[in-house]
Amino acid sequence: MNLHEYQAKSLLKKLGIKVQDGVALNDMQYFDGAIEYLQSTGIHKFVVKSQIHAGGRGKGVIYRKDKHDEIVVEGGVKYMGSDVQKAKDYAGKLLGNILVTHQTGKEGKEVRTIFIAEGIDIKKEFYIGILLDRSVSKNVIMASTEGGVEIETVAEKTPEKIIKVWVDPSVGLLSYQARELAFGLGLEGNVFKDFIKFITKLYDAYVKLDASLLEINPMVISENDEVIALDAKVTLDGNADFRHKDYKDLEDTNEEEPLETEAKAHNLNYIKLDGNVGCMVNGAGLAMGTMDLIKLAGGSPANFLDVGGTATPDTVENGFRIILSDSNVKAILINIFGGIVRCDRVANGVIQAAKNINITVPVVVRLQGTNAEEAKKILDNSGLNLISATTLEEAAQKVTESLK
Ligand code: GDP
Ligand code: MN
């Protein structure tokens, strides 16, 4: 699950990390109150920041929601200094409009929340990222003096400017590694010491929060030599949700693909793609293999869908409903290997789905494994117009042909 900047910063702040703090709001009626509150804490310079689940906001463009080709203002994040009226005018242009950045696609994302934060005078910007490096089973901390800009560009053009330190998760970040990062960034004196504390706490936060990505771009050295997280991007590892019941409140379904949200509610693993062959498969590996073979046969998968090992007729029906809600879907391939899940149950699910949903596209079915023969009988006697297949290649070919 991805978090908004203001949510990520609030979690980091609780763990003792110095962040550019502020107040989030979803309606301009709260603007004056937010400023008054910040002023009461001694803050007199402001930055106004759009909150969407995408980066590159600073260089993004705000378009009118009701008139998508009209630019309202350039930039989805702006430093306003102490000019409260200017900040208010700008904030009013963000809320309810569409922010397009290099990460959102041209349809952009609606700004439903803005963050009014403390404006900081910046001496230098850095990049810090922590994530899992699966190839070595370690966490990797990446740091660069090229902060604020797209790290992808730095990685591509000047990879030597990214310093990497691999942390063994069972040992944790060692002090020599923290120093290696500080030296690599060219830090000295008090800033050096502050950075060591900052990165140590940040690594702890990555572990404690069960994050799969923690990115601070930029981390800044302020004019008064403080080390501050100016931006924060956190992705929480969904596999650890059971340890963090409170994370449920952080979910913003507006930011997620509606079909994926619905699938989650039915315990289905669904990821929307942009092809036209809907896939219903059990097991993530088989689902990947199925997608590959559809591609090989000249088709293009519309989704990844793993119905899981305990598929019931209801699961299958919900799977159908979700696949068919995508209007790009022109054919469906059901590929089930009956191991734990029994093929006859899946067959009954297909029949139940066909009764309750109007299935208007060709459906190719391949059921193998436990009770496959019974399943075939059930489907053959159902009177439904299904195309059956025995091997996976055959299934992929038949579904691609059915598109013609
Ligand atoms: P992003 O564009 O989505 O990554 O949003 P950021 O939160 O990183 O902000 C974009 C840029 O705005 C930063 O890289 C800074 O250069 C600038 N910025 C953000 N907050 C401040 C601030 O308090 N003071 C100054 N001077 N610039 C800021
Ligand atoms: Mn940023």
Coordinates of C-alpha atoms and ligand atoms in Angstrom, one line a residue:
M1 CA 0.0 0.0 0.0
N2 CA 1.2 3.5 -0.9
L3 CA 0.9 6.4 1.5
H4 CA 0.5 10.1 0.9
E5 CA 3.4 12.3 1.8
Y6 CA 1.6 13.7 4.9
Q7 CA 0.8 10.3 6.2
A8 CA 4.4 9.0 5.7
K9 CA 5.8 12.1 7.4
S10 CA 3.5 11.6 10.4
L11 CA 4.7 8.0 10.8
L12 CA 8.3 9.1 10.5
K13 CA 7.9 12.0 12.9
K14 CA 6.5 9.6 15.6
L15 CA 9.7 7.6 15.2
G16 CA 11.9 10.6 15.9
I17 CA 12.8 11.6 12.4
K18 CA 12.9 15.3 11.6
V19 CA 10.4 16.1 8.8
Q20 CA 9.1 19.2 7.1
D21 CA 5.9 19.1 9.0
G22 CA 2.5 20.7 8.3
V23 CA -1.3 20.3 8.2
A24 CA -3.3 18.3 5.7
L25 CA -6.7 19.5 4.5
N26 CA -9.3 18.6 2.0
D27 CA -11.4 21.8 1.9
M28 CA -10.3 25.4 1.7
Q29 CA -12.6 26.3 4.6
Y30 CA -9.8 24.8 6.8
F31 CA -7.0 26.9 5.2
D32 CA -7.0 29.9 7.5
G33 CA -7.1 27.6 10.6
A34 CA -4.2 25.6 9.3
I35 CA -2.1 28.7 8.8
E36 CA -3.0 30.1 12.2
Y37 CA -2.1 26.8 13.8
L38 CA 1.3 26.7 12.0
Q39 CA 2.0 30.3 13.0
S40 CA 1.2 29.5 16.6
T41 CA 4.0 26.9 16.5
G42 CA 6.4 29.5 15.2
I43 CA 6.2 28.8 11.5
H44 CA 6.0 31.8 9.2
K45 CA 7.1 30.5 5.8
F46 CA 5.0 28.0 3.9
V47 CA 5.0 25.5 1.2
V48 CA 1.8 24.2 -0.4
K49 CA 1.9 20.6 -1.6
S50 CA -0.6 18.5 -3.6
Q51 CA -1.1 15.1 -2.1
I52 CA -1.4 12.4 -4.7
H53 CA 0.2 8.9 -5.0
A54 CA 2.7 10.0 -7.5
G55 CA 6.0 11.8 -7.6
G56 CA 7.2 14.7 -9.7
R57 CA 4.5 16.9 -8.3
G58 CA 6.8 19.9 -8.2
K59 CA 7.3 19.8 -12.0
G60 CA 3.7 18.8 -12.7
V61 CA 0.9 20.8 -14.1
I62 CA -2.5 21.5 -12.7
Y63 CA -5.4 21.1 -15.2
R64 CA -9.1 22.1 -14.6
K65 CA -11.1 19.1 -13.6
D66 CA -14.1 19.9 -15.7
K67 CA -12.1 21.1 -18.7
H68 CA -9.1 18.8 -19.0
D69 CA -7.1 20.8 -21.5
E70 CA -7.1 24.1 -19.5
I71 CA -4.0 24.7 -17.4
V72 CA -4.8 26.3 -14.1
V73 CA -1.3 26.6 -12.8
E74 CA 2.2 25.1 -13.4
G75 CA 3.6 23.1 -10.5
G76 CA 1.8 20.9 -7.9
V77 CA 4.2 21.9 -5.1
K78 CA 5.2 25.5 -4.4
Y79 CA 7.3 27.4 -1.9
M80 CA 5.4 30.5 -0.9
G81 CA 7.7 32.2 1.6
S82 CA 5.7 34.2 4.1
D83 CA 3.0 35.4 1.6
V84 CA -0.1 33.8 3.1
Q85 CA -2.5 35.3 0.6
K86 CA -0.4 34.0 -2.3
A87 CA -0.4 30.6 -0.6
K88 CA -4.1 30.7 -0.2
D89 CA -4.8 31.6 -3.9
Y90 CA -2.4 28.8 -5.0
A91 CA -4.0 26.2 -2.6
G92 CA -7.4 27.1 -4.0
K93 CA -6.2 26.2 -7.5
L94 CA -5.0 22.8 -6.4
L95 CA -7.9 21.3 -4.5
G96 CA -10.4 19.6 -6.8
N97 CA -8.3 19.9 -9.9
I98 CA -6.2 17.4 -11.8
L99 CA -2.4 17.1 -11.3
V100 CA -0.5 15.6 -14.2
T101 CA 3.1 14.5 -13.5
H102 CA 5.6 12.3 -15.4
Q103 CA 4.3 9.5 -13.1
T104 CA 0.6 9.9 -13.4
G105 CA 0.0 9.3 -17.1
K106 CA -1.8 12.1 -19.0
E107 CA -5.1 11.5 -17.3
G108 CA -3.5 12.7 -14.1
K109 CA -4.9 12.5 -10.6
E110 CA -7.4 14.6 -8.7
V111 CA -5.9 16.6 -5.9
R112 CA -8.3 15.8 -3.0
T113 CA -5.9 16.7 -0.2
I114 CA -3.3 19.4 0.2
F115 CA -0.5 19.7 2.7
I116 CA 0.4 23.1 4.1
A117 CA 3.9 22.7 5.4
E118 CA 6.7 24.7 6.9
G119 CA 8.7 26.4 4.2
I120 CA 12.4 25.6 4.7
D121 CA 15.4 27.6 3.4
I122 CA 17.5 24.9 1.6
K123 CA 21.2 24.8 1.5
K124 CA 21.5 21.4 -0.3
E125 CA 19.2 18.6 -1.5
F126 CA 20.1 14.9 -1.3
Y127 CA 18.4 11.6 -2.3
I128 CA 17.9 8.8 0.2
G129 CA 16.1 5.5 -0.6
I130 CA 15.8 2.3 1.3
L131 CA 14.4 -0.9 -0.2
L132 CA 14.8 -4.6 -0.4
D133 CA 17.4 -6.0 -2.8
R134 CA 15.9 -9.4 -3.4
S135 CA 19.0 -10.6 -5.4
V136 CA 21.2 -10.6 -2.3
S137 CA 18.4 -10.9 0.4
K138 CA 19.5 -7.7 2.0
N139 CA 18.1 -4.2 2.4
V140 CA 19.9 -1.6 0.4
I141 CA 20.3 2.1 1.3
M142 CA 20.9 4.3 -1.7
A143 CA 22.1 7.9 -1.3
S144 CA 23.1 10.6 -3.7
T145 CA 24.1 14.2 -3.7
E146 CA 21.8 14.6 -6.7
G147 CA 18.6 15.1 -4.7
G148 CA 15.4 16.7 -5.8
V149 CA 15.8 15.5 -9.4
E150 CA 14.5 12.2 -10.8
I151 CA 16.7 9.5 -9.4
E152 CA 16.0 7.3 -12.5
T153 CA 17.9 9.9 -14.6
V154 CA 20.8 9.9 -12.2
A155 CA 20.8 6.1 -12.2
E156 CA 20.9 6.0 -15.9
K157 CA 23.3 8.9 -16.8
T158 CA 25.6 9.1 -13.7
P159 CA 25.2 5.8 -11.7
E160 CA 28.5 6.6 -10.0
K161 CA 26.7 9.4 -8.1
I162 CA 24.6 6.8 -6.3
I163 CA 26.2 5.3 -3.2
K164 CA 24.8 2.0 -2.0
V165 CA 25.1 0.2 1.2
W166 CA 23.7 -3.3 1.7
V167 CA 22.3 -4.0 5.2
D168 CA 21.9 -7.5 6.5
P169 CA 18.4 -7.5 8.0
S170 CA 19.5 -9.8 10.9
V171 CA 22.3 -7.5 11.9
G172 CA 20.9 -4.0 11.1
L173 CA 22.6 -0.9 10.0
L174 CA 26.2 -0.8 11.4
S175 CA 27.8 2.5 12.3
Y176 CA 30.6 2.1 9.8
Q177 CA 28.0 1.8 7.1
A178 CA 26.2 4.9 8.2
R179 CA 29.6 6.7 8.2
E180 CA 30.3 5.4 4.7
L181 CA 27.1 7.0 3.5
A182 CA 27.9 10.3 5.3
F183 CA 31.4 10.4 3.8
G184 CA 30.0 9.5 0.4
L185 CA 27.7 12.5 0.6
G186 CA 30.6 14.7 1.5
L187 CA 29.2 15.7 4.9
E188 CA 31.2 17.3 7.6
G189 CA 31.0 18.5 11.2
N190 CA 27.7 18.7 13.0
V191 CA 25.8 17.9 9.8
F192 CA 27.8 14.7 9.5
K193 CA 26.8 13.7 13.1
D194 CA 23.1 14.7 12.5
F195 CA 23.0 12.7 9.3
I196 CA 24.3 9.6 11.2
K197 CA 21.4 9.9 13.6
F198 CA 19.0 10.6 10.8
I199 CA 19.9 7.6 8.7
T200 CA 20.0 5.3 11.7
K201 CA 16.5 6.3 12.7
L202 CA 15.3 6.1 9.1
Y203 CA 16.6 2.6 8.7
D204 CA 14.8 1.6 12.0
A205 CA 11.6 3.2 10.7
Y206 CA 11.9 1.2 7.5
V207 CA 12.0 -2.0 9.6
K208 CA 9.5 -1.0 12.2
L209 CA 6.9 0.2 9.7
D210 CA 7.4 -3.0 7.6
A211 CA 7.9 -0.8 4.6
S212 CA 9.0 -2.2 1.3
L213 CA 10.2 1.2 0.1
L214 CA 11.1 4.4 2.0
E215 CA 12.3 7.2 -0.1
I216 CA 13.3 10.7 1.0
N217 CA 13.8 12.9 -2.0
P218 CA 14.9 15.4 -1.1
M219 CA 16.5 15.1 2.3
V220 CA 17.8 18.6 2.8
I221 CA 20.4 20.5 4.8
S222 CA 18.7 23.7 5.8
E223 CA 20.3 27.1 6.0
N224 CA 20.6 26.5 9.7
D225 CA 22.3 23.2 9.1
E226 CA 19.5 20.9 10.1
V227 CA 19.0 17.5 8.4
I228 CA 15.3 17.3 7.4
A229 CA 13.1 15.0 5.3
L230 CA 11.5 17.4 2.9
D231 CA 9.5 14.8 1.1
A232 CA 8.6 11.2 2.0
K233 CA 7.4 8.3 0.0
V234 CA 6.5 5.1 1.8
T235 CA 5.2 1.9 0.5
L236 CA 4.0 -0.5 3.2
D237 CA 4.5 -4.2 2.7
G238 CA 1.0 -5.7 2.5
N239 CA 2.3 -9.1 3.7
A240 CA 2.8 -7.5 7.2
D241 CA -0.6 -5.8 7.4
F242 CA -1.7 -8.3 10.1
R243 CA 1.0 -6.7 12.4
H244 CA -0.4 -3.2 11.8
K245 CA -4.2 -3.1 12.3
D246 CA -4.0 0.8 12.2
Y247 CA -2.7 0.8 8.6
K248 CA -6.3 0.2 7.4
D249 CA -7.1 3.9 8.1
L250 CA -4.2 5.0 5.9
E251 CA -5.7 3.4 2.8
D252 CA -6.9 5.9 0.2
T253 CA -9.1 4.0 -2.3
N254 CA -9.5 7.0 -4.5
E255 CA -5.9 6.4 -5.5
E256 CA -6.3 2.8 -6.3
E257 CA -7.7 1.0 -9.4
P258 CA -11.4 0.5 -8.4
L259 CA -11.4 -3.0 -9.7
E260 CA -8.4 -3.9 -7.6
T261 CA -10.1 -2.6 -4.5
E262 CA -13.2 -4.7 -5.2
A263 CA -11.0 -7.7 -5.9
K264 CA -9.3 -7.3 -2.6
A265 CA -12.6 -7.3 -0.8
H266 CA -13.3 -10.7 -2.3
N267 CA -9.8 -12.0 -1.5
L268 CA -8.8 -12.1 -5.1
N269 CA -5.4 -11.1 -6.3
Y270 CA -6.2 -8.9 -9.3
I271 CA -4.0 -6.5 -11.3
K272 CA -5.5 -4.7 -14.2
L273 CA -3.4 -4.6 -17.4
D274 CA -4.2 -3.1 -20.8
G275 CA -4.8 -6.1 -23.0
N276 CA -8.1 -7.8 -24.0
V277 CA -7.9 -11.4 -22.8
G278 CA -9.3 -11.7 -19.3
C279 CA -7.5 -14.4 -17.3
M280 CA -8.8 -16.5 -14.4
V281 CA -6.1 -18.7 -12.9
N282 CA -5.2 -20.3 -9.6
G283 CA -1.7 -19.6 -8.3
A284 CA 0.5 -16.7 -9.1
G285 CA 3.1 -18.7 -11.0
L286 CA 0.5 -20.3 -13.2
A287 CA -1.1 -16.9 -13.7
M288 CA 2.2 -15.5 -14.9
G289 CA 2.8 -18.5 -17.2
T290 CA -0.7 -18.2 -18.6
M291 CA -0.1 -14.5 -19.4
D292 CA 3.2 -15.4 -21.1
L293 CA 1.5 -18.0 -23.3
I294 CA -1.3 -15.7 -24.3
K295 CA 1.4 -13.2 -25.4
L296 CA 3.2 -16.0 -27.3
A297 CA 0.0 -16.9 -29.1
G298 CA -0.3 -13.3 -30.2
G299 CA -2.9 -12.1 -27.7
S300 CA -2.5 -9.6 -24.8
P301 CA -3.7 -10.3 -21.2
A302 CA -6.2 -7.8 -19.7
N303 CA -5.3 -8.7 -16.2
F304 CA -3.5 -10.9 -13.7
L305 CA -6.0 -12.8 -11.6
D306 CA -5.1 -15.4 -9.0
V307 CA -8.2 -16.9 -7.5
G308 CA -6.2 -18.6 -4.8
G309 CA -6.0 -22.1 -3.6
T310 CA -9.5 -22.2 -1.9
A311 CA -11.6 -21.0 -4.8
T312 CA -15.3 -21.6 -4.3
P313 CA -18.2 -21.0 -6.8
D314 CA -18.6 -17.6 -5.3
T315 CA -14.9 -16.7 -5.8
V316 CA -15.2 -17.7 -9.4
E317 CA -18.3 -15.7 -9.9
N318 CA -16.7 -12.6 -8.4
G319 CA -13.7 -13.2 -10.5
F320 CA -15.9 -13.2 -13.6
R321 CA -17.7 -10.1 -12.5
I322 CA -14.4 -8.2 -12.0
I323 CA -12.9 -9.4 -15.2
L324 CA -16.0 -8.4 -17.2
S325 CA -16.2 -4.9 -15.6
D326 CA -13.2 -4.1 -17.7
S327 CA -14.7 -3.1 -21.1
N328 CA -11.5 -4.0 -22.9
V329 CA -12.0 -7.7 -22.2
K330 CA -13.0 -9.5 -25.4
A331 CA -12.4 -13.1 -24.4
I332 CA -11.8 -15.0 -21.2
L333 CA -9.3 -17.8 -20.5
I334 CA -9.9 -20.0 -17.4
N335 CA -6.9 -22.0 -16.5
I336 CA -7.1 -24.0 -13.3
F337 CA -4.9 -26.6 -12.0
G338 CA -6.9 -28.7 -9.5
G339 CA -4.5 -29.3 -6.6
I340 CA -6.1 -28.0 -3.4
V341 CA -8.9 -26.4 -5.3
R342 CA -11.1 -29.1 -7.0
C343 CA -11.9 -28.6 -10.7
D344 CA -15.6 -29.6 -10.2
R345 CA -16.0 -26.6 -7.8
V346 CA -14.6 -24.3 -10.4
A347 CA -16.9 -25.8 -13.0
N348 CA -19.8 -25.1 -10.7
G349 CA -18.5 -21.6 -10.2
V350 CA -18.5 -21.0 -13.9
I351 CA -22.1 -22.2 -14.2
Q352 CA -23.2 -20.1 -11.3
A353 CA -21.4 -17.1 -12.8
A354 CA -23.1 -17.7 -16.2
K355 CA -26.5 -17.8 -14.5
N356 CA -26.0 -14.5 -12.6
I357 CA -23.9 -12.5 -15.1
N358 CA -24.5 -11.9 -18.7
I359 CA -21.3 -13.3 -20.2
T360 CA -21.1 -11.9 -23.7
V361 CA -17.5 -12.9 -24.7
P362 CA -16.1 -16.3 -25.7
V363 CA -14.8 -18.3 -22.7
V364 CA -12.0 -20.9 -23.1
V365 CA -11.7 -23.3 -20.2
R366 CA -8.8 -25.5 -19.3
L367 CA -9.2 -27.6 -16.1
Q368 CA -6.6 -30.1 -15.1
G369 CA -5.9 -32.1 -12.0
T370 CA -8.2 -33.1 -9.1
N371 CA -11.7 -34.0 -10.4
A372 CA -11.0 -32.7 -13.9
E373 CA -13.1 -35.3 -15.6
E374 CA -16.1 -34.6 -13.4
A375 CA -15.6 -30.9 -14.1
K376 CA -15.6 -31.6 -17.8
K377 CA -18.9 -33.5 -17.5
I378 CA -20.5 -30.7 -15.5
L379 CA -19.5 -28.1 -18.1
D380 CA -20.5 -30.3 -21.1
N381 CA -23.9 -30.9 -19.6
S382 CA -24.4 -27.3 -18.6
G383 CA -25.6 -26.2 -22.1
L384 CA -23.2 -23.2 -21.9
N385 CA -21.2 -22.2 -24.9
L386 CA -17.7 -22.8 -23.7
I387 CA -14.6 -23.7 -25.6
S388 CA -12.6 -26.4 -23.9
A389 CA -8.9 -27.0 -24.1
T390 CA -6.5 -29.6 -22.8
T391 CA -3.1 -28.2 -22.9
L392 CA -2.1 -24.6 -22.0
E393 CA -0.7 -23.9 -25.4
E394 CA -4.0 -25.0 -27.0
A395 CA -6.0 -22.9 -24.5
A396 CA -3.9 -19.8 -25.3
Q397 CA -4.3 -20.4 -29.0
K398 CA -8.0 -20.9 -28.8
V399 CA -8.6 -17.8 -26.8
T400 CA -6.5 -15.7 -29.2
E401 CA -8.4 -17.1 -32.2
S402 CA -11.7 -16.4 -30.5
L403 CA -10.9 -12.7 -30.7
K404 CA -11.0 -12.7 -34.5
Ligands
GDP1 P1 7.9 16.0 -5.7 O1 8.1 17.0 -6.8 O2 6.6 15.3 -5.8 O3 9.0 15.1 -5.4 O4 7.6 16.9 -4.4 P2 8.7 17.4 -3.2 O5 8.0 17.4 -1.9 O6 10.0 16.7 -3.4 O7 8.9 18.9 -3.6 C1 9.4 19.3 -4.9 C2 10.5 20.4 -4.8 O8 9.9 21.5 -4.2 C3 11.6 20.0 -3.8 O9 12.6 19.2 -4.5 C4 12.1 21.3 -3.4 O10 13.1 21.8 -4.4 C5 10.9 22.2 -3.5 N1 10.4 22.5 -2.1 C6 9.6 21.7 -1.4 N2 9.5 22.2 -0.1 C7 10.3 23.3 -0.1 C8 10.6 24.3 1.0 O11 10.1 24.2 2.1 N3 11.5 25.2 0.6 C9 12.0 25.3 -0.6 N4 12.9 26.3 -0.8 N5 11.7 24.5 -1.6 C10 10.9 23.5 -1.3
MN2 MN 10.2 14.6 -3.9

